Coordinates of C-alpha atoms and ligand atoms in Angstrom, one line a residue:
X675 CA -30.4 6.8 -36.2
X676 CA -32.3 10.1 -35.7
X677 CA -30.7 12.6 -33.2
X678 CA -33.0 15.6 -31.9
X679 CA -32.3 17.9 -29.2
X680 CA -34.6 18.3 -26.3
X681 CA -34.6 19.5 -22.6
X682 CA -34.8 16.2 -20.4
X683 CA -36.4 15.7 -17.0
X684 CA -33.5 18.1 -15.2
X685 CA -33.9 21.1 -17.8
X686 CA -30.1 20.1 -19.6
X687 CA -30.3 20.7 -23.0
X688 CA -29.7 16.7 -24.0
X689 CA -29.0 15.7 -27.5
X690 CA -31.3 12.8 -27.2
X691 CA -30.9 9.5 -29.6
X692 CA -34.3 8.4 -30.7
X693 CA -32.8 5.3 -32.1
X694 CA -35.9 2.6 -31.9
X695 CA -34.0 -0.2 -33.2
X696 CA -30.0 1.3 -32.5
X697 CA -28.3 -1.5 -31.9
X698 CA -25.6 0.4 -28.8
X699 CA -28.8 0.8 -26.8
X700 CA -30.1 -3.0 -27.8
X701 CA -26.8 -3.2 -26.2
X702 CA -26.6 -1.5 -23.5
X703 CA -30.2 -2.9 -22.3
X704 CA -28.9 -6.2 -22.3
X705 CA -26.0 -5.8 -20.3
X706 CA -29.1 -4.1 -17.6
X707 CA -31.0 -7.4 -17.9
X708 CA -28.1 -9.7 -17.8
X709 CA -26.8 -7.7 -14.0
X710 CA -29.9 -6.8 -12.9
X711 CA -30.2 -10.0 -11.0
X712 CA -26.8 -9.5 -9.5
X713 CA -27.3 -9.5 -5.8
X714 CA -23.6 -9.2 -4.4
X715 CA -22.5 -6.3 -2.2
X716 CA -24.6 -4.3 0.0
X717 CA -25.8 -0.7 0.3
X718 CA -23.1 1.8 2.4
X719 CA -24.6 2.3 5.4
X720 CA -22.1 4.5 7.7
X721 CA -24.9 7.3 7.1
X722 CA -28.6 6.3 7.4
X723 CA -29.7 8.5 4.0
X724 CA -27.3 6.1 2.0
X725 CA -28.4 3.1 4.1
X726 CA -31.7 3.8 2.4
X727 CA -31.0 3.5 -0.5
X728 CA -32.7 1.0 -2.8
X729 CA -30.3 -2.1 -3.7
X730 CA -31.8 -2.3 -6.9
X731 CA -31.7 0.5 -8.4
X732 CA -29.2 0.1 -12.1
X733 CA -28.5 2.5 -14.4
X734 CA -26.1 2.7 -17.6
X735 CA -25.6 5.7 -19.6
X736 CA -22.8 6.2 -22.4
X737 CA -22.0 9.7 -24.2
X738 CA -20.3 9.8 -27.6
X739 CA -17.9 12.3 -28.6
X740 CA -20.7 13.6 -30.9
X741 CA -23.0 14.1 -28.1
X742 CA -25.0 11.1 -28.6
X743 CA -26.5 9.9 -24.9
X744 CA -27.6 6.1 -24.6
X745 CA -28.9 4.7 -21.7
X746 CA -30.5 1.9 -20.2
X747 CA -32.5 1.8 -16.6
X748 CA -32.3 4.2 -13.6
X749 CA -30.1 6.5 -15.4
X750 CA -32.2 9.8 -14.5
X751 CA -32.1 8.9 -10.6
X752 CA -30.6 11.2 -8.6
X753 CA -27.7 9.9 -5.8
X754 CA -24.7 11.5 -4.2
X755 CA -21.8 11.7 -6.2
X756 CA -19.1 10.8 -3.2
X757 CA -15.8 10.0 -4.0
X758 CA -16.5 10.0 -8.3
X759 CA -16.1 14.1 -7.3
X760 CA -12.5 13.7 -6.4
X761 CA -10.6 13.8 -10.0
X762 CA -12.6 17.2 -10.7
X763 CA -11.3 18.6 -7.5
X764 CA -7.5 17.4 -8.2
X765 CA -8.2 19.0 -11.8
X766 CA -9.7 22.2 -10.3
X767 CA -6.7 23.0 -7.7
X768 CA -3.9 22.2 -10.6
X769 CA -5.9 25.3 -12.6
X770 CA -5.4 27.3 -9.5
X771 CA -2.0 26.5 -8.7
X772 CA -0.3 24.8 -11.3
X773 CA 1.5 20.9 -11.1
X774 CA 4.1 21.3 -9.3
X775 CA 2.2 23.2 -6.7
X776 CA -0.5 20.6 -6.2
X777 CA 2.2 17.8 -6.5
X778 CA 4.0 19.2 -3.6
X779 CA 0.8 18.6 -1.4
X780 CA -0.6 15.7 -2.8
X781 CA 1.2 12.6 -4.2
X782 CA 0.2 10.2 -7.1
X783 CA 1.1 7.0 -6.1
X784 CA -1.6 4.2 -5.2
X785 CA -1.3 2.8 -1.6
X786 CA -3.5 -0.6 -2.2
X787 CA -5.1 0.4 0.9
X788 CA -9.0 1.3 2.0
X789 CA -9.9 4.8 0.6
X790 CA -10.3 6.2 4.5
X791 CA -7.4 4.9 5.6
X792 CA -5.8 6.9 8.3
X793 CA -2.5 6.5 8.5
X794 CA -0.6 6.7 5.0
X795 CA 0.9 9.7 4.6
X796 CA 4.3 9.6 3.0
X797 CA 6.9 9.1 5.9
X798 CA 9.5 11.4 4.3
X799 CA 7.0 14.3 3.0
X800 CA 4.0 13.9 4.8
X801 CA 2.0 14.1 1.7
X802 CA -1.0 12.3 1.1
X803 CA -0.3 9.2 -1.3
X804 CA -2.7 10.6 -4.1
X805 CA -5.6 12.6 -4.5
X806 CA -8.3 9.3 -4.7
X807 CA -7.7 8.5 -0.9
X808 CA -9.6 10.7 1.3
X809 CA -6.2 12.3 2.5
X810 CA -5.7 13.3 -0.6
X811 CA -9.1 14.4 -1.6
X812 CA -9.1 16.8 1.8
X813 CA -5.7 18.2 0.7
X814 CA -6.8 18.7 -2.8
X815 CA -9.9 20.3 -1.4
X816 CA -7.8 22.6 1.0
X817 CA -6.4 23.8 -2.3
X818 CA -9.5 25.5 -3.5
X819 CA -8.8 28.7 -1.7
X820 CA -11.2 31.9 -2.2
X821 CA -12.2 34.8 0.0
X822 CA -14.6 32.6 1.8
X823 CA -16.8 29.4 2.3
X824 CA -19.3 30.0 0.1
X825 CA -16.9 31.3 -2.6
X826 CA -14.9 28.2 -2.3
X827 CA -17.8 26.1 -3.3
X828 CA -19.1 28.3 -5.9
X829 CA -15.8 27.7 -7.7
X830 CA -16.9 23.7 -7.1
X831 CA -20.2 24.2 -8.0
X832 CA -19.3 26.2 -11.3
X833 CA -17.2 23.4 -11.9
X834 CA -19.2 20.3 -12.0
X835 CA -21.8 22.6 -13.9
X836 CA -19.4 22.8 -16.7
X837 CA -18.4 19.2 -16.6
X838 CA -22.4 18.1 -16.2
X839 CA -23.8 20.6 -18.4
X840 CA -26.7 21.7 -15.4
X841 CA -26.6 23.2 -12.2
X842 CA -26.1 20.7 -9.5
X843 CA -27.4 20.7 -6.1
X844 CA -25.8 20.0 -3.0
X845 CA -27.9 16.9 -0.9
X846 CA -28.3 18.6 2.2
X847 CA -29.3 15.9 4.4
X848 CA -26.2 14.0 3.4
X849 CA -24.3 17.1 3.9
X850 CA -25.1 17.0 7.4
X851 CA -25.0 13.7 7.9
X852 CA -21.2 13.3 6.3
X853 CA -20.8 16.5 8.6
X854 CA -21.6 15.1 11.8
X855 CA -20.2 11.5 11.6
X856 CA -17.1 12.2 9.7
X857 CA -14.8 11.9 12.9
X858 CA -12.2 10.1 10.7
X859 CA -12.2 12.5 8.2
X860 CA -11.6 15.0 10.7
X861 CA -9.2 13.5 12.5
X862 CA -7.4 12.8 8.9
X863 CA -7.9 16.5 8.2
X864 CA -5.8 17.2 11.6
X865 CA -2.9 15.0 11.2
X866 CA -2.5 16.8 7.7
X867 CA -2.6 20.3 9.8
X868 CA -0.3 18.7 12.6
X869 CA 2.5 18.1 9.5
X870 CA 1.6 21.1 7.9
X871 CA 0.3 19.6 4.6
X872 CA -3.1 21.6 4.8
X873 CA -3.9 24.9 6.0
X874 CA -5.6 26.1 9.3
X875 CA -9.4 26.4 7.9
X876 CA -9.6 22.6 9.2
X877 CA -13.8 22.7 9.6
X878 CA -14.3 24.8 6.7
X879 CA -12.0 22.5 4.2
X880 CA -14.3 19.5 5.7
X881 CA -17.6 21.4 5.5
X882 CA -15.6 22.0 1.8
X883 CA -15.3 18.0 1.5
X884 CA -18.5 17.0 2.7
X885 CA -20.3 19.2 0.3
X886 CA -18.6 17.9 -3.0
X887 CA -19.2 14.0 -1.7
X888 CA -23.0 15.3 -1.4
X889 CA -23.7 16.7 -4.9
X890 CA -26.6 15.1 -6.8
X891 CA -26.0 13.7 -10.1
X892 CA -27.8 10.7 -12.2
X893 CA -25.9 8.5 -14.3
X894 CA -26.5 10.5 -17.6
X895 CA -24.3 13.5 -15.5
X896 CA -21.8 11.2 -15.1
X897 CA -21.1 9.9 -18.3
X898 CA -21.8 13.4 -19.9
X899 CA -18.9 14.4 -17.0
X900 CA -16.8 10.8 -18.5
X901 CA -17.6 12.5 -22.2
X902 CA -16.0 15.6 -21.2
X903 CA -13.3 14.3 -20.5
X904 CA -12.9 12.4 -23.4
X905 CA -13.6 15.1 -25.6
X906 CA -10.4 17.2 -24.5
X907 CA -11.9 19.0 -21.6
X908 CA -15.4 19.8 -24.2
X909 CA -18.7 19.2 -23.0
X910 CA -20.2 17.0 -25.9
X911 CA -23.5 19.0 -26.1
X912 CA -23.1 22.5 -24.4
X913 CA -20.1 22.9 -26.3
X914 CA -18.4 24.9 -23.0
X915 CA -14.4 24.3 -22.2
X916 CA -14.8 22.5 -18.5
X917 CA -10.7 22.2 -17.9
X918 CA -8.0 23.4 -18.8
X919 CA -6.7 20.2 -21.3
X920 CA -3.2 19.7 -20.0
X921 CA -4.6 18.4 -16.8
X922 CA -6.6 15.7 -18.3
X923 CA -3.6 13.5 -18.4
X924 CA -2.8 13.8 -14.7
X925 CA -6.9 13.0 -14.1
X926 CA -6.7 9.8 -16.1
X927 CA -3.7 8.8 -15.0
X928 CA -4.4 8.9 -10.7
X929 CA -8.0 7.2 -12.1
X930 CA -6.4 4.6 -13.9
X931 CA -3.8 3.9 -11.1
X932 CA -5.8 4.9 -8.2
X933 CA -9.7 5.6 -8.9
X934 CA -10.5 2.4 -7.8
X935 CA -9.1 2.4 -4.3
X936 CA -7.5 -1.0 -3.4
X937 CA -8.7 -2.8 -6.7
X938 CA -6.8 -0.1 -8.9
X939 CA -4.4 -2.8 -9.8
X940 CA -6.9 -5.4 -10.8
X941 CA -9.3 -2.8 -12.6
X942 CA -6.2 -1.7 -14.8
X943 CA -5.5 -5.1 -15.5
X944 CA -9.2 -6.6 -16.3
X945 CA -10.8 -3.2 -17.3
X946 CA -7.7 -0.9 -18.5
X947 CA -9.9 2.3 -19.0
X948 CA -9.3 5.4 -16.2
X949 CA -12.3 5.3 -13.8
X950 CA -13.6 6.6 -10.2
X951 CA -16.3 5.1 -8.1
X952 CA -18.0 6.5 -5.2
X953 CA -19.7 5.2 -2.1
X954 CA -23.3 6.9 -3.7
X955 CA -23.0 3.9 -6.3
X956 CA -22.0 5.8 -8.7
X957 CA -19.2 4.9 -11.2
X958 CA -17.9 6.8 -14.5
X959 CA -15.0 6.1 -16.8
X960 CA -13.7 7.7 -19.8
X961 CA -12.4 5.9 -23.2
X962 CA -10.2 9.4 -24.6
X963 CA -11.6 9.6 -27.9
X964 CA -14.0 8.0 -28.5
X965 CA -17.1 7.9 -24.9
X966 CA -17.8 8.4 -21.4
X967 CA -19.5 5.9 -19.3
X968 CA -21.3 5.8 -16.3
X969 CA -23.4 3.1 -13.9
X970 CA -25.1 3.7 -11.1
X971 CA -25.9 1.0 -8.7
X972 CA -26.0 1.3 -4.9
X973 CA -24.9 -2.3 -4.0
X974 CA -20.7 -2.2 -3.0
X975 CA -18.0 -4.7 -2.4
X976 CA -16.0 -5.0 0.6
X977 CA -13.9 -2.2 -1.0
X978 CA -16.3 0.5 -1.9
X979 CA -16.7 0.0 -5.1
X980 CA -20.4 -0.6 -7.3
X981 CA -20.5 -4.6 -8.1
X982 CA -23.1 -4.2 -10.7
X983 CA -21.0 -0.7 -11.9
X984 CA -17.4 -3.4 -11.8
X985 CA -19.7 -5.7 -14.0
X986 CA -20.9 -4.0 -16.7
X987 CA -17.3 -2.3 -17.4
X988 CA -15.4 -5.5 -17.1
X989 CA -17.8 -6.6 -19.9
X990 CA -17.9 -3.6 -22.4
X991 CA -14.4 -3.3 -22.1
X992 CA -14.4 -6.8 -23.5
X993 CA -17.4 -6.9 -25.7
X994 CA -16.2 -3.5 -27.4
X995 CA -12.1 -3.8 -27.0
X996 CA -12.1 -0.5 -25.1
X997 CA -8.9 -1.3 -23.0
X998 CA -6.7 1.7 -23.4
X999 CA -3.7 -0.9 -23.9
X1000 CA -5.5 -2.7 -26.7
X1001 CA -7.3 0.7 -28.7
X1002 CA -3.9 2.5 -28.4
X1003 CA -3.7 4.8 -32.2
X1004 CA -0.7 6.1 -31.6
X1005 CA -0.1 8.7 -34.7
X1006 CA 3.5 9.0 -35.4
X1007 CA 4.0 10.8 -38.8
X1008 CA 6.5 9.4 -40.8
X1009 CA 7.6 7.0 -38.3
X1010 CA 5.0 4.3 -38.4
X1011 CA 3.3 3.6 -42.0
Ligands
LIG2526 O1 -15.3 10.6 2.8 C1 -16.2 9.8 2.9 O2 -16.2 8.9 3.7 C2 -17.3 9.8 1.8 N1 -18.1 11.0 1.9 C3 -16.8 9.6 0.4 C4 -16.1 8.4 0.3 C5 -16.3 7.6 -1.0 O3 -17.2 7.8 -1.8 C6 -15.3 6.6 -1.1 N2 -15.7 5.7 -2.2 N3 -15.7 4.7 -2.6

């Protein structure tokens, strides 16, 4: 297995595996050609530009701690990264304001209920449940304070351009779009302000929200942004530092209990490896250690989540034993031999 390093399609420096006969990707292109002809689910379509999108579009890309990329199909097509942006905003506020800070505003308990759901806020606090719901995610984004607007996504931006290892661009269209039909967003936004959970920049925190759910990534971002995470906050091939490590655990842990919205439970259970999906089609999880992965399929289930992207990690985390409750390597010097 050859690796060389060369600039791809999107000018990131990519450490490219030209592995004709490497068994991973032999892999990985059969689990494309055994889901490909998966037609379940259907395109989100609340906004026409994801309405558009084409339901057969599937790609698969995996990152290895060593900065190895594999990848089968569609994995240099652009979407909108939606709700997969939520766990880098959670990290991103706990850098500017510590645990306990961000804790106090946003909860981590799942709710088993839709993503947009209105109404659960904690009775007693007020707090959104956790930072995966888009209560959560507004509150989280509230967090990302600066002297303005466009200084408050910069500090996004710069974000997800350590975690990717590129610059990545806002889609304006679905900005817009996410603008001018998210009423319940809004109205979310507003209960938080009535209870005093979120500040008083209400439209600017949405404008805030609305451009992170509209930044353009493929599914070799993804899984470079899955790698990163594995690799103790690393970027496997820039060699940057994209988060501060300690808050890697509190990422993993809302994904793994709550990245999946209302099949949380179930993905734990079946899949067992921390994950966040996105209305875009766009799926990523991370296996600490050891790989990122990534699938990008526009097709959803009735909960939001990518079936072909549900499919193909139900099955590697079989085919490969990557459930974190069956690859546990605990080290304990001295205590276990
Ligand atoms: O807030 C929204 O409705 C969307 N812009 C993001 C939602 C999303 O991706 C939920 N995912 N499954």
């Amino acid at each position: 297995m050859s690796v060389s390093s060369k600039r791809d399609d999107l000018g990131a420096l990519v450490r490219e595996t030209r592995a004709i006969s490497s068994p991973f990707r032999t892999y990985l292109n059969e689990l494309y050609t055994k889901f490909l002809p998966l037609r379940d689910g259907a395109v989100a379509n609340y906004i026409p530009e994801l309405a558009r999108a084409n339901p057969d579009a599937f790609g698969i890309s995996v990152v290895t701690m060593d900065g190895r990329i594999f990848s089968a199909g569609d994995h240099q097509q652009l979407f909108t990264i939606q709700s997969v942006s939520k766990p880098f905003v959670f990290a991103l506020a706990m850098e500017k304001h510590g645990r306990e800070f961000v804790n106090s505003k946003v909860g981590v308990e799942p709710t088993g209920d839709a993503f947009n759901s209105l109404i659960r806020l904690d009775e007693t606090s007020k707090r959104p449940h956790n930072p995966m719901v888009n209560a959560g995610a507004i509150a989280t984004a509230d967090l990302i304070t600066a002297k303005d607007s466009a200084s408050r996504l910069r500090l996004i931006m710069e974000m997800f351009r350590r975690f990717a290892g590129r610059d990545l661009n806002v889609d304006m269209s679905v900005f817009i779009s996410e603008r001018s039909t998210g009423h319940r967003n809004r109205a979310i936004a507003h209960l938080m302000l009535n209870f005093g959970m979120i500040g008083p920049k209400v439209d600017e925190t949405l404008d805030l929200y609305f451009q992170q759910c509209s930044m353009l990534v493929n599914a070799q971002d993804l899984a470079l942004m899955a790698a990163t995470l594995a690799n103790k906050g690393i970027h496997p091939t820039t060699g940057e530092k994209a988060v501060d490590p300690q808050y890697i655990r509190d990422m993993l842990s809302v994904m793994l209990t709550c990245g999946i919205y209302d099949y949380s439970g179930e993905w734990a259970y079946r899949v067992g490896i921390p994950a966040k999906s996105g209305v875009g089609g766009g799926m990523l999880g991370v296996v600490p250690g050891k790989m990122g992965i990534a699938v990008f399929s526009p097709p959803l289930d009735e909960r939001g989540n990518s079936v072909r992207g549900r499919a193909v990690f139900e099955q590697m985390s079989i085919d490969l034993g990557l459930h974190i409750f069956e690859s546990a390597g605990a080290k304990l010097p001295g205590l276990l031999p």
